[in-house]
Amino acid sequence: MTEPTTATPRQIVERFLRASADNAWDDLSDLYAPDAVIEIPFAPAGIPRRFQGREDHRARFKAAAPLRRIDKVDAVMVHETSDPEVVLVEFDSHATVTSTGRSFVSSYAMVMRIRDGLIVSSRDYANPLDGAELRKELSAVLSERAPGAQEIAERIRRSLEETGEAGTGALDGLFTEDAVYELPFAPPGRPRRIEGREEIVAHLTAGAERALGLGIKKVHSVIHECADPQVAILELQVEGESPATGDSFRFDSSIGVIRIRNGRIASWRDYPNIIGGAAVFGTLPELAATLSR
């Protein structure tokens, strides 16, 4: 993970330009803060205007990599401002479209805020007519890589219903690096908020292992589309057979509100059926004990 450095904003801009010219997309991504925001005010139709999160930037840079090769960067001018964190960089990027071999030049003006040696925000201005052929291909790629909440909820549904396990590799790539998972109904002693992709996946994986031990065999779901295309509601039911008694069960297990950012889960508010689950699995005495403490 990239750590803050003592490099000046001008030095970071120089590294940015060098990584761009070298097509070094991981090096370029590492110059951004974990929650950095990139805005593209002049983005044409089909290209998102805002991206957030270093790993989302990395995915976007790598999505575009097979489509074009940066040949050189020139006409560079760096303007420092009265705010020591803010610089404006102007430059031309000379590139070649991989599929056709055609060359083009894109001129950029970027307003960057750089703090502790990392880019925390950048407003990237470019001419939408430059590289129009590439932008058409890039729009299609980004559309594939940036599903909305409804599609993400459907992927969760398929993962849960097909495998019976949450937090597997199928879900690992669906979260942003800074995702938040909340459990407002969590009983005492259980976390109500988990932050970060790795921590969330670990929590879900542990839950999946417990679910299998409790005899859950199938997960049913209903997905509700919202007016906001970046939000979806997911209702879940589980069914199975108790290993202890052999009795079959089926009950409403949870409802979740999922918010998507750049095609990944940025937040998930999960409302589980704590008492219903405890009743089915025979753990009501333990739950009552936690509530009486």
PDB file of C-alpha atoms in Angstrom:
ATOM      1  CA  MET A   1       0.000   0.000   0.000  1.00  0.00           C
ATOM      2  CA  THR A   2       1.312   3.445  -0.933  1.00  0.00           C
ATOM      3  CA  GLU A   3       2.287   5.547   2.082  1.00  0.00           C
ATOM      4  CA  PRO A   4       2.341   9.359   2.245  1.00  0.00           C
ATOM      5  CA  THR A   5       5.702  10.872   1.327  1.00  0.00           C
ATOM      6  CA  THR A   6       7.464  14.197   1.724  1.00  0.00           C
ATOM      7  CA  ALA A   7       7.601  14.749  -2.048  1.00  0.00           C
ATOM      8  CA  THR A   8       6.453  18.179  -3.190  1.00  0.00           C
ATOM      9  CA  PRO A   9       3.389  18.618  -5.432  1.00  0.00           C
ATOM     10  CA  ARG A  10       5.691  19.464  -8.344  1.00  0.00           C
ATOM     11  CA  GLN A  11       7.660  16.250  -7.822  1.00  0.00           C
ATOM     12  CA  ILE A  12       4.422  14.245  -7.740  1.00  0.00           C
ATOM     13  CA  VAL A  13       3.318  15.864 -11.001  1.00  0.00           C
ATOM     14  CA  GLU A  14       6.664  14.900 -12.551  1.00  0.00           C
ATOM     15  CA  ARG A  15       6.154  11.296 -11.412  1.00  0.00           C
ATOM     16  CA  PHE A  16       2.614  11.399 -12.775  1.00  0.00           C
ATOM     17  CA  LEU A  17       3.813  12.517 -16.199  1.00  0.00           C
ATOM     18  CA  ARG A  18       6.649   9.988 -16.240  1.00  0.00           C
ATOM     19  CA  ALA A  19       4.338   7.097 -15.317  1.00  0.00           C
ATOM     20  CA  SER A  20       1.859   8.211 -17.989  1.00  0.00           C
ATOM     21  CA  ALA A  21       4.530   8.358 -20.675  1.00  0.00           C
ATOM     22  CA  ASP A  22       5.852   4.928 -19.605  1.00  0.00           C
ATOM     23  CA  ASN A  23       2.366   3.344 -19.622  1.00  0.00           C
ATOM     24  CA  ALA A  24       3.136   2.339 -16.024  1.00  0.00           C
ATOM     25  CA  TRP A  25      -0.442   2.143 -14.765  1.00  0.00           C
ATOM     26  CA  ASP A  26       0.285   0.637 -11.364  1.00  0.00           C
ATOM     27  CA  ASP A  27       2.899   3.317 -10.709  1.00  0.00           C
ATOM     28  CA  LEU A  28       0.398   5.951 -11.807  1.00  0.00           C
ATOM     29  CA  SER A  29      -2.344   4.531  -9.586  1.00  0.00           C
ATOM     30  CA  ASP A  30      -0.032   4.479  -6.582  1.00  0.00           C
ATOM     31  CA  LEU A  31       0.307   8.267  -6.778  1.00  0.00           C
ATOM     32  CA  TYR A  32      -3.347   8.653  -5.705  1.00  0.00           C
ATOM     33  CA  ALA A  33      -4.660   8.649  -2.129  1.00  0.00           C
ATOM     34  CA  PRO A  34      -6.894   5.664  -1.203  1.00  0.00           C
ATOM     35  CA  ASP A  35     -10.070   7.776  -1.462  1.00  0.00           C
ATOM     36  CA  ALA A  36      -8.878  10.144  -4.211  1.00  0.00           C
ATOM     37  CA  VAL A  37     -11.517  11.682  -6.474  1.00  0.00           C
ATOM     38  CA  ILE A  38     -11.046  12.229 -10.209  1.00  0.00           C
ATOM     39  CA  GLU A  39     -13.562  14.434 -11.990  1.00  0.00           C
ATOM     40  CA  ILE A  40     -13.850  14.838 -15.768  1.00  0.00           C
ATOM     41  CA  PRO A  41     -15.991  17.964 -16.273  1.00  0.00           C
ATOM     42  CA  PHE A  42     -15.971  17.756 -20.089  1.00  0.00           C
ATOM     43  CA  ALA A  43     -16.628  14.001 -20.307  1.00  0.00           C
ATOM     44  CA  PRO A  44     -18.703  13.086 -23.382  1.00  0.00           C
ATOM     45  CA  ALA A  45     -21.750  10.829 -23.222  1.00  0.00           C
ATOM     46  CA  GLY A  46     -20.907   7.311 -22.126  1.00  0.00           C
ATOM     47  CA  ILE A  47     -17.923   8.312 -19.998  1.00  0.00           C
ATOM     48  CA  PRO A  48     -18.532   8.766 -16.241  1.00  0.00           C
ATOM     49  CA  ARG A  49     -17.745  12.242 -14.935  1.00  0.00           C
ATOM     50  CA  ARG A  50     -16.579  11.189 -11.476  1.00  0.00           C
ATOM     51  CA  PHE A  51     -14.490   8.341 -10.106  1.00  0.00           C
ATOM     52  CA  GLN A  52     -13.456   7.758  -6.514  1.00  0.00           C
ATOM     53  CA  GLY A  53     -10.950   5.445  -4.870  1.00  0.00           C
ATOM     54  CA  ARG A  54      -7.403   4.478  -5.852  1.00  0.00           C
ATOM     55  CA  GLU A  55      -8.357   0.932  -6.797  1.00  0.00           C
ATOM     56  CA  ASP A  56     -11.203   2.165  -8.980  1.00  0.00           C
ATOM     57  CA  HIS A  57      -8.722   4.448 -10.738  1.00  0.00           C
ATOM     58  CA  ARG A  58      -6.350   1.516 -11.164  1.00  0.00           C
ATOM     59  CA  ALA A  59      -9.109  -0.592 -12.734  1.00  0.00           C
ATOM     60  CA  ARG A  60     -10.061   2.239 -15.085  1.00  0.00           C
ATOM     61  CA  PHE A  61      -6.460   2.877 -16.173  1.00  0.00           C
ATOM     62  CA  LYS A  62      -5.934  -0.828 -16.841  1.00  0.00           C
ATOM     63  CA  ALA A  63      -9.243  -1.092 -18.702  1.00  0.00           C
ATOM     64  CA  ALA A  64      -8.006   1.528 -21.153  1.00  0.00           C
ATOM     65  CA  ALA A  65      -4.465   0.112 -21.415  1.00  0.00           C
ATOM     66  CA  PRO A  66      -5.155  -2.480 -24.162  1.00  0.00           C
ATOM     67  CA  LEU A  67      -6.955   0.127 -26.263  1.00  0.00           C
ATOM     68  CA  ARG A  68      -4.138   2.626 -26.677  1.00  0.00           C
ATOM     69  CA  ARG A  69      -0.412   3.127 -26.162  1.00  0.00           C
ATOM     70  CA  ILE A  70       1.009   6.419 -24.864  1.00  0.00           C
ATOM     71  CA  ASP A  71       3.973   7.297 -27.065  1.00  0.00           C
ATOM     72  CA  LYS A  72       5.138  10.477 -25.349  1.00  0.00           C
ATOM     73  CA  VAL A  73       4.080  13.401 -23.178  1.00  0.00           C
ATOM     74  CA  ASP A  74       5.222  16.940 -24.019  1.00  0.00           C
ATOM     75  CA  ALA A  75       4.251  20.631 -23.944  1.00  0.00           C
ATOM     76  CA  VAL A  76       4.311  20.402 -20.157  1.00  0.00           C
ATOM     77  CA  MET A  77       3.660  23.462 -18.024  1.00  0.00           C
ATOM     78  CA  VAL A  78       3.236  23.266 -14.234  1.00  0.00           C
ATOM     79  CA  HIS A  79       1.630  26.223 -12.454  1.00  0.00           C
ATOM     80  CA  GLU A  80       1.874  26.449  -8.685  1.00  0.00           C
ATOM     81  CA  THR A  81      -0.930  28.357  -6.950  1.00  0.00           C
ATOM     82  CA  SER A  82      -1.365  30.384  -3.777  1.00  0.00           C
ATOM     83  CA  ASP A  83      -2.638  27.174  -2.158  1.00  0.00           C
ATOM     84  CA  PRO A  84       0.499  25.053  -1.585  1.00  0.00           C
ATOM     85  CA  GLU A  85      -1.492  21.847  -2.151  1.00  0.00           C
ATOM     86  CA  VAL A  86      -2.901  22.859  -5.541  1.00  0.00           C
ATOM     87  CA  VAL A  87      -1.138  22.808  -8.912  1.00  0.00           C
ATOM     88  CA  LEU A  88      -2.342  23.129 -12.493  1.00  0.00           C
ATOM     89  CA  VAL A  89      -0.541  20.989 -15.051  1.00  0.00           C
ATOM     90  CA  GLU A  90      -0.909  21.412 -18.810  1.00  0.00           C
ATOM     91  CA  PHE A  91       0.427  18.786 -21.209  1.00  0.00           C
ATOM     92  CA  ASP A  92      -0.104  16.979 -24.502  1.00  0.00           C
ATOM     93  CA  SER A  93      -0.351  13.204 -24.608  1.00  0.00           C
ATOM     94  CA  HIS A  94       0.622  11.538 -27.894  1.00  0.00           C
ATOM     95  CA  ALA A  95      -0.935   8.099 -28.281  1.00  0.00           C
ATOM     96  CA  THR A  96      -1.747   5.335 -30.752  1.00  0.00           C
ATOM     97  CA  VAL A  97      -5.041   3.443 -30.985  1.00  0.00           C
ATOM     98  CA  THR A  98      -4.112  -0.233 -30.693  1.00  0.00           C
ATOM     99  CA  SER A  99      -6.841  -1.606 -32.954  1.00  0.00           C
ATOM    100  CA  THR A 100      -6.175   0.734 -35.909  1.00  0.00           C
ATOM    101  CA  GLY A 101      -2.645   2.058 -35.459  1.00  0.00           C
ATOM    102  CA  ARG A 102      -3.902   5.626 -35.791  1.00  0.00           C
ATOM    103  CA  SER A 103      -2.110   8.310 -33.797  1.00  0.00           C
ATOM    104  CA  PHE A 104      -3.759  11.175 -31.972  1.00  0.00           C
ATOM    105  CA  VAL A 105      -2.874  13.932 -29.517  1.00  0.00           C
ATOM    106  CA  SER A 106      -4.906  14.855 -26.446  1.00  0.00           C
ATOM    107  CA  SER A 107      -4.317  18.145 -24.654  1.00  0.00           C
ATOM    108  CA  TYR A 108      -4.983  18.231 -20.918  1.00  0.00           C
ATOM    109  CA  ALA A 109      -5.330  20.798 -18.160  1.00  0.00           C
ATOM    110  CA  MET A 110      -5.519  19.208 -14.724  1.00  0.00           C
ATOM    111  CA  VAL A 111      -6.142  20.894 -11.399  1.00  0.00           C
ATOM    112  CA  MET A 112      -4.595  18.624  -8.773  1.00  0.00           C
ATOM    113  CA  ARG A 113      -4.698  18.778  -5.004  1.00  0.00           C
ATOM    114  CA  ILE A 114      -1.696  16.959  -3.576  1.00  0.00           C
ATOM    115  CA  ARG A 115      -1.316  16.308   0.121  1.00  0.00           C
ATOM    116  CA  ASP A 116       1.430  14.338   1.921  1.00  0.00           C
ATOM    117  CA  GLY A 117       2.831  13.240  -1.421  1.00  0.00           C
ATOM    118  CA  LEU A 118      -0.443  11.795  -2.752  1.00  0.00           C
ATOM    119  CA  ILE A 119      -3.039  13.127  -5.183  1.00  0.00           C
ATOM    120  CA  VAL A 120      -6.272  13.548  -3.205  1.00  0.00           C
ATOM    121  CA  SER A 121      -8.310  15.107  -6.011  1.00  0.00           C
ATOM    122  CA  SER A 122      -7.931  15.987  -9.664  1.00  0.00           C
ATOM    123  CA  ARG A 123     -10.185  17.810 -12.103  1.00  0.00           C
ATOM    124  CA  ASP A 124      -9.119  16.627 -15.549  1.00  0.00           C
ATOM    125  CA  TYR A 125     -10.085  18.838 -18.483  1.00  0.00           C
ATOM    126  CA  ALA A 126      -9.666  17.420 -21.998  1.00  0.00           C
ATOM    127  CA  ASN A 127     -11.153  18.057 -25.434  1.00  0.00           C
ATOM    128  CA  PRO A 128     -13.902  15.443 -26.019  1.00  0.00           C
ATOM    129  CA  LEU A 129     -13.093  15.514 -29.758  1.00  0.00           C
ATOM    130  CA  ASP A 130      -9.515  14.351 -29.202  1.00  0.00           C
ATOM    131  CA  GLY A 131      -9.207  10.612 -29.675  1.00  0.00           C
ATOM    132  CA  ALA A 132     -12.926  10.204 -30.437  1.00  0.00           C
ATOM    133  CA  GLU A 133     -12.257   6.762 -31.917  1.00  0.00           C
ATOM    134  CA  LEU A 134     -10.607   5.643 -28.696  1.00  0.00           C
ATOM    135  CA  ARG A 135     -13.324   7.178 -26.542  1.00  0.00           C
ATOM    136  CA  LYS A 136     -15.960   5.081 -28.308  1.00  0.00           C
ATOM    137  CA  GLU A 137     -14.078   1.896 -27.431  1.00  0.00           C
ATOM    138  CA  LEU A 138     -13.344   3.141 -23.926  1.00  0.00           C
ATOM    139  CA  SER A 139     -17.010   3.951 -23.343  1.00  0.00           C
ATOM    140  CA  ALA A 140     -17.927   0.357 -24.152  1.00  0.00           C
ATOM    141  CA  VAL A 141     -15.244  -1.012 -21.845  1.00  0.00           C
ATOM    142  CA  LEU A 142     -16.236   1.265 -18.979  1.00  0.00           C
ATOM    143  CA  SER A 143     -19.874   0.316 -19.455  1.00  0.00           C
ATOM    144  CA  GLU A 144     -18.881  -3.310 -19.016  1.00  0.00           C
ATOM    145  CA  ARG A 145     -16.776  -2.541 -15.957  1.00  0.00           C
ATOM    146  CA  ALA A 146     -19.194  -0.206 -14.208  1.00  0.00           C
ATOM    147  CA  PRO A 147     -22.453  -2.053 -13.535  1.00  0.00           C
ATOM    148  CA  GLY A 148     -25.212  -0.347 -11.583  1.00  0.00           C
ATOM    149  CA  ALA A 149     -26.723  -1.375  -8.277  1.00  0.00           C
ATOM    150  CA  GLN A 150     -29.324  -3.634  -9.889  1.00  0.00           C
ATOM    151  CA  GLU A 151     -26.668  -5.677 -11.668  1.00  0.00           C
ATOM    152  CA  ILE A 152     -24.443  -5.847  -8.585  1.00  0.00           C
ATOM    153  CA  ALA A 153     -27.392  -7.054  -6.503  1.00  0.00           C
ATOM    154  CA  GLU A 154     -28.056  -9.699  -9.152  1.00  0.00           C
ATOM    155  CA  ARG A 155     -24.421 -10.847  -8.931  1.00  0.00           C
ATOM    156  CA  ILE A 156     -24.768 -11.119  -5.170  1.00  0.00           C
ATOM    157  CA  ARG A 157     -27.974 -13.080  -5.629  1.00  0.00           C
ATOM    158  CA  ARG A 158     -26.318 -15.509  -8.040  1.00  0.00           C
ATOM    159  CA  SER A 159     -23.321 -15.938  -5.751  1.00  0.00           C
ATOM    160  CA  LEU A 160     -25.500 -16.600  -2.706  1.00  0.00           C
ATOM    161  CA  GLU A 161     -27.983 -18.874  -4.431  1.00  0.00           C
ATOM    162  CA  GLU A 162     -25.472 -20.856  -6.428  1.00  0.00           C
ATOM    163  CA  THR A 163     -22.841 -21.377  -3.741  1.00  0.00           C
ATOM    164  CA  GLY A 164     -24.611 -20.640  -0.463  1.00  0.00           C
ATOM    165  CA  GLU A 165     -21.543 -18.713   0.594  1.00  0.00           C
ATOM    166  CA  ALA A 166     -21.058 -14.964   1.038  1.00  0.00           C
ATOM    167  CA  GLY A 167     -17.621 -13.408   1.004  1.00  0.00           C
ATOM    168  CA  THR A 168     -16.162 -15.874  -1.492  1.00  0.00           C
ATOM    169  CA  GLY A 169     -13.963 -14.835  -4.399  1.00  0.00           C
ATOM    170  CA  ALA A 170     -17.131 -14.073  -6.353  1.00  0.00           C
ATOM    171  CA  LEU A 171     -17.871 -11.191  -3.960  1.00  0.00           C
ATOM    172  CA  ASP A 172     -14.294 -10.124  -3.268  1.00  0.00           C
ATOM    173  CA  GLY A 173     -14.014  -8.047  -6.431  1.00  0.00           C
ATOM    174  CA  LEU A 174     -17.375  -6.339  -5.936  1.00  0.00           C
ATOM    175  CA  PHE A 175     -16.329  -4.005  -3.092  1.00  0.00           C
ATOM    176  CA  THR A 176     -14.495  -0.696  -3.276  1.00  0.00           C
ATOM    177  CA  GLU A 177     -11.303  -0.511  -1.253  1.00  0.00           C
ATOM    178  CA  ASP A 178     -12.959   1.850   1.251  1.00  0.00           C
ATOM    179  CA  ALA A 179     -16.340   0.093   1.364  1.00  0.00           C
ATOM    180  CA  VAL A 180     -18.456   0.187   4.532  1.00  0.00           C
ATOM    181  CA  TYR A 181     -20.629  -2.704   5.766  1.00  0.00           C
ATOM    182  CA  GLU A 182     -23.106  -1.835   8.509  1.00  0.00           C
ATOM    183  CA  LEU A 183     -25.278  -4.052  10.724  1.00  0.00           C
ATOM    184  CA  PRO A 184     -27.744  -1.760  12.557  1.00  0.00           C
ATOM    185  CA  PHE A 185     -29.470  -4.739  14.229  1.00  0.00           C
ATOM    186  CA  ALA A 186     -26.276  -6.353  15.535  1.00  0.00           C
ATOM    187  CA  PRO A 187     -26.621  -7.570  19.153  1.00  0.00           C
ATOM    188  CA  PRO A 188     -24.188  -6.500  21.892  1.00  0.00           C
ATOM    189  CA  GLY A 189     -20.690  -7.761  21.324  1.00  0.00           C
ATOM    190  CA  ARG A 190     -21.052  -7.891  17.552  1.00  0.00           C
ATOM    191  CA  PRO A 191     -19.636  -5.189  15.262  1.00  0.00           C
ATOM    192  CA  ARG A 192     -22.142  -2.741  13.815  1.00  0.00           C
ATOM    193  CA  ARG A 193     -19.771  -1.237  11.288  1.00  0.00           C
ATOM    194  CA  ILE A 194     -16.940  -2.800   9.311  1.00  0.00           C
ATOM    195  CA  GLU A 195     -14.722  -0.687   7.064  1.00  0.00           C
ATOM    196  CA  GLY A 196     -12.478  -1.718   4.192  1.00  0.00           C
ATOM    197  CA  ARG A 197     -12.776  -4.408   1.527  1.00  0.00           C
ATOM    198  CA  GLU A 198     -10.470  -6.932   3.180  1.00  0.00           C
ATOM    199  CA  GLU A 199     -12.191  -6.658   6.561  1.00  0.00           C
ATOM    200  CA  ILE A 200     -15.654  -6.957   4.999  1.00  0.00           C
ATOM    201  CA  VAL A 201     -14.728 -10.005   2.942  1.00  0.00           C
ATOM    202  CA  ALA A 202     -13.166 -11.648   6.001  1.00  0.00           C
ATOM    203  CA  HIS A 203     -16.358 -11.001   7.978  1.00  0.00           C
ATOM    204  CA  LEU A 204     -18.581 -12.385   5.219  1.00  0.00           C
ATOM    205  CA  THR A 205     -16.359 -15.414   4.751  1.00  0.00           C
ATOM    206  CA  ALA A 206     -16.549 -16.228   8.451  1.00  0.00           C
ATOM    207  CA  GLY A 207     -20.329 -15.846   8.275  1.00  0.00           C
ATOM    208  CA  ALA A 208     -20.488 -18.194   5.287  1.00  0.00           C
ATOM    209  CA  GLU A 209     -18.548 -20.841   7.174  1.00  0.00           C
ATOM    210  CA  ARG A 210     -20.943 -20.558  10.131  1.00  0.00           C
ATOM    211  CA  ALA A 211     -23.920 -20.758   7.764  1.00  0.00           C
ATOM    212  CA  LEU A 212     -22.718 -24.003   6.276  1.00  0.00           C
ATOM    213  CA  GLY A 213     -22.258 -25.436   9.767  1.00  0.00           C
ATOM    214  CA  LEU A 214     -25.853 -24.480  10.613  1.00  0.00           C
ATOM    215  CA  GLY A 215     -27.225 -26.462   7.684  1.00  0.00           C
ATOM    216  CA  ILE A 216     -28.142 -23.619   5.298  1.00  0.00           C
ATOM    217  CA  LYS A 217     -28.455 -25.158   1.853  1.00  0.00           C
ATOM    218  CA  LYS A 218     -30.158 -22.541  -0.304  1.00  0.00           C
ATOM    219  CA  VAL A 219     -30.609 -18.787  -0.390  1.00  0.00           C
ATOM    220  CA  HIS A 220     -33.600 -17.090  -2.040  1.00  0.00           C
ATOM    221  CA  SER A 221     -33.643 -13.404  -2.885  1.00  0.00           C
ATOM    222  CA  VAL A 222     -35.801 -10.566  -4.139  1.00  0.00           C
ATOM    223  CA  ILE A 223     -34.152  -7.496  -5.670  1.00  0.00           C
ATOM    224  CA  HIS A 224     -35.909  -4.117  -5.666  1.00  0.00           C
ATOM    225  CA  GLU A 225     -34.839  -1.473  -8.169  1.00  0.00           C
ATOM    226  CA  CYS A 226     -34.640   2.073  -6.780  1.00  0.00           C
ATOM    227  CA  ALA A 227     -35.159   5.475  -8.373  1.00  0.00           C
ATOM    228  CA  ASP A 228     -31.448   6.081  -7.761  1.00  0.00           C
ATOM    229  CA  PRO A 229     -29.699   3.652 -10.174  1.00  0.00           C
ATOM    230  CA  GLN A 230     -26.772   3.400  -7.770  1.00  0.00           C
ATOM    231  CA  VAL A 231     -28.960   1.924  -5.013  1.00  0.00           C
ATOM    232  CA  ALA A 232     -30.672  -1.465  -4.790  1.00  0.00           C
ATOM    233  CA  ILE A 233     -32.540  -3.303  -2.035  1.00  0.00           C
ATOM    234  CA  LEU A 234     -31.909  -7.014  -1.516  1.00  0.00           C
ATOM    235  CA  GLU A 235     -34.259  -9.233   0.543  1.00  0.00           C
ATOM    236  CA  LEU A 236     -32.988 -12.696   1.481  1.00  0.00           C
ATOM    237  CA  GLN A 237     -34.536 -15.940   2.687  1.00  0.00           C
ATOM    238  CA  VAL A 238     -32.559 -19.020   3.664  1.00  0.00           C
ATOM    239  CA  GLU A 239     -33.564 -22.647   3.847  1.00  0.00           C
ATOM    240  CA  GLY A 240     -31.869 -25.814   4.948  1.00  0.00           C
ATOM    241  CA  GLU A 241     -31.865 -28.666   7.425  1.00  0.00           C
ATOM    242  CA  SER A 242     -30.721 -28.476  11.029  1.00  0.00           C
ATOM    243  CA  PRO A 243     -27.694 -30.744  11.654  1.00  0.00           C
ATOM    244  CA  ALA A 244     -28.786 -31.150  15.293  1.00  0.00           C
ATOM    245  CA  THR A 245     -32.444 -32.121  14.794  1.00  0.00           C
ATOM    246  CA  GLY A 246     -32.807 -32.914  11.115  1.00  0.00           C
ATOM    247  CA  ASP A 247     -35.725 -30.479  10.913  1.00  0.00           C
ATOM    248  CA  SER A 248     -36.158 -28.428   7.755  1.00  0.00           C
ATOM    249  CA  PHE A 249     -36.344 -24.655   8.024  1.00  0.00           C
ATOM    250  CA  ARG A 250     -36.957 -21.605   5.872  1.00  0.00           C
ATOM    251  CA  PHE A 251     -37.123 -18.035   7.137  1.00  0.00           C
ATOM    252  CA  ASP A 252     -36.611 -14.399   6.114  1.00  0.00           C
ATOM    253  CA  SER A 253     -32.995 -13.794   7.009  1.00  0.00           C
ATOM    254  CA  SER A 254     -32.221 -10.172   6.086  1.00  0.00           C
ATOM    255  CA  ILE A 255     -32.826  -7.082   4.014  1.00  0.00           C
ATOM    256  CA  GLY A 256     -29.956  -4.977   2.701  1.00  0.00           C
ATOM    257  CA  VAL A 257     -29.546  -1.541   1.131  1.00  0.00           C
ATOM    258  CA  ILE A 258     -26.632  -1.514  -1.300  1.00  0.00           C
ATOM    259  CA  ARG A 259     -25.033   1.613  -2.756  1.00  0.00           C
ATOM    260  CA  ILE A 260     -22.703   1.365  -5.732  1.00  0.00           C
ATOM    261  CA  ARG A 261     -19.795   3.600  -6.742  1.00  0.00           C
ATOM    262  CA  ASN A 262     -18.066   3.088 -10.085  1.00  0.00           C
ATOM    263  CA  GLY A 263     -19.488  -0.403 -10.426  1.00  0.00           C
ATOM    264  CA  ARG A 264     -18.523  -1.655  -6.952  1.00  0.00           C
ATOM    265  CA  ILE A 265     -20.234  -1.825  -3.588  1.00  0.00           C
ATOM    266  CA  ALA A 266     -19.359   1.305  -1.607  1.00  0.00           C
ATOM    267  CA  SER A 267     -21.789   0.661   1.247  1.00  0.00           C
ATOM    268  CA  TRP A 268     -24.062  -2.145   2.379  1.00  0.00           C
ATOM    269  CA  ARG A 269     -26.507  -1.654   5.253  1.00  0.00           C
ATOM    270  CA  ASP A 270     -27.546  -5.174   6.260  1.00  0.00           C
ATOM    271  CA  TYR A 271     -30.531  -5.713   8.579  1.00  0.00           C
ATOM    272  CA  PRO A 272     -30.437  -9.381   9.689  1.00  0.00           C
ATOM    273  CA  ASN A 273     -33.240 -11.293  11.412  1.00  0.00           C
ATOM    274  CA  ILE A 274     -31.357 -11.796  14.677  1.00  0.00           C
ATOM    275  CA  ILE A 275     -34.194 -13.313  16.736  1.00  0.00           C
ATOM    276  CA  GLY A 276     -35.613 -15.365  13.868  1.00  0.00           C
ATOM    277  CA  GLY A 277     -32.224 -16.865  13.151  1.00  0.00           C
ATOM    278  CA  ALA A 278     -31.553 -17.593  16.815  1.00  0.00           C
ATOM    279  CA  ALA A 279     -34.926 -19.339  17.103  1.00  0.00           C
ATOM    280  CA  VAL A 280     -34.287 -21.542  14.076  1.00  0.00           C
ATOM    281  CA  PHE A 281     -30.750 -22.442  15.099  1.00  0.00           C
ATOM    282  CA  GLY A 282     -31.507 -22.976  18.781  1.00  0.00           C
ATOM    283  CA  THR A 283     -29.343 -20.124  20.076  1.00  0.00           C
ATOM    284  CA  LEU A 284     -32.015 -18.003  21.760  1.00  0.00           C
ATOM    285  CA  PRO A 285     -30.579 -18.624  25.276  1.00  0.00           C
ATOM    286  CA  GLU A 286     -27.174 -17.338  24.162  1.00  0.00           C
ATOM    287  CA  LEU A 287     -28.762 -14.303  22.529  1.00  0.00           C
ATOM    288  CA  ALA A 288     -30.807 -13.574  25.663  1.00  0.00           C
ATOM    289  CA  ALA A 289     -27.644 -13.788  27.742  1.00  0.00           C
ATOM    290  CA  THR A 290     -25.906 -11.150  25.616  1.00  0.00           C
ATOM    291  CA  LEU A 291     -28.904  -8.834  25.910  1.00  0.00           C
ATOM    292  CA  SER A 292     -29.022  -9.127  29.724  1.00  0.00           C
ATOM    293  CA  ARG A 293     -25.409  -8.117  30.240  1.00  0.00           C
TER     294      ARG A 293
END
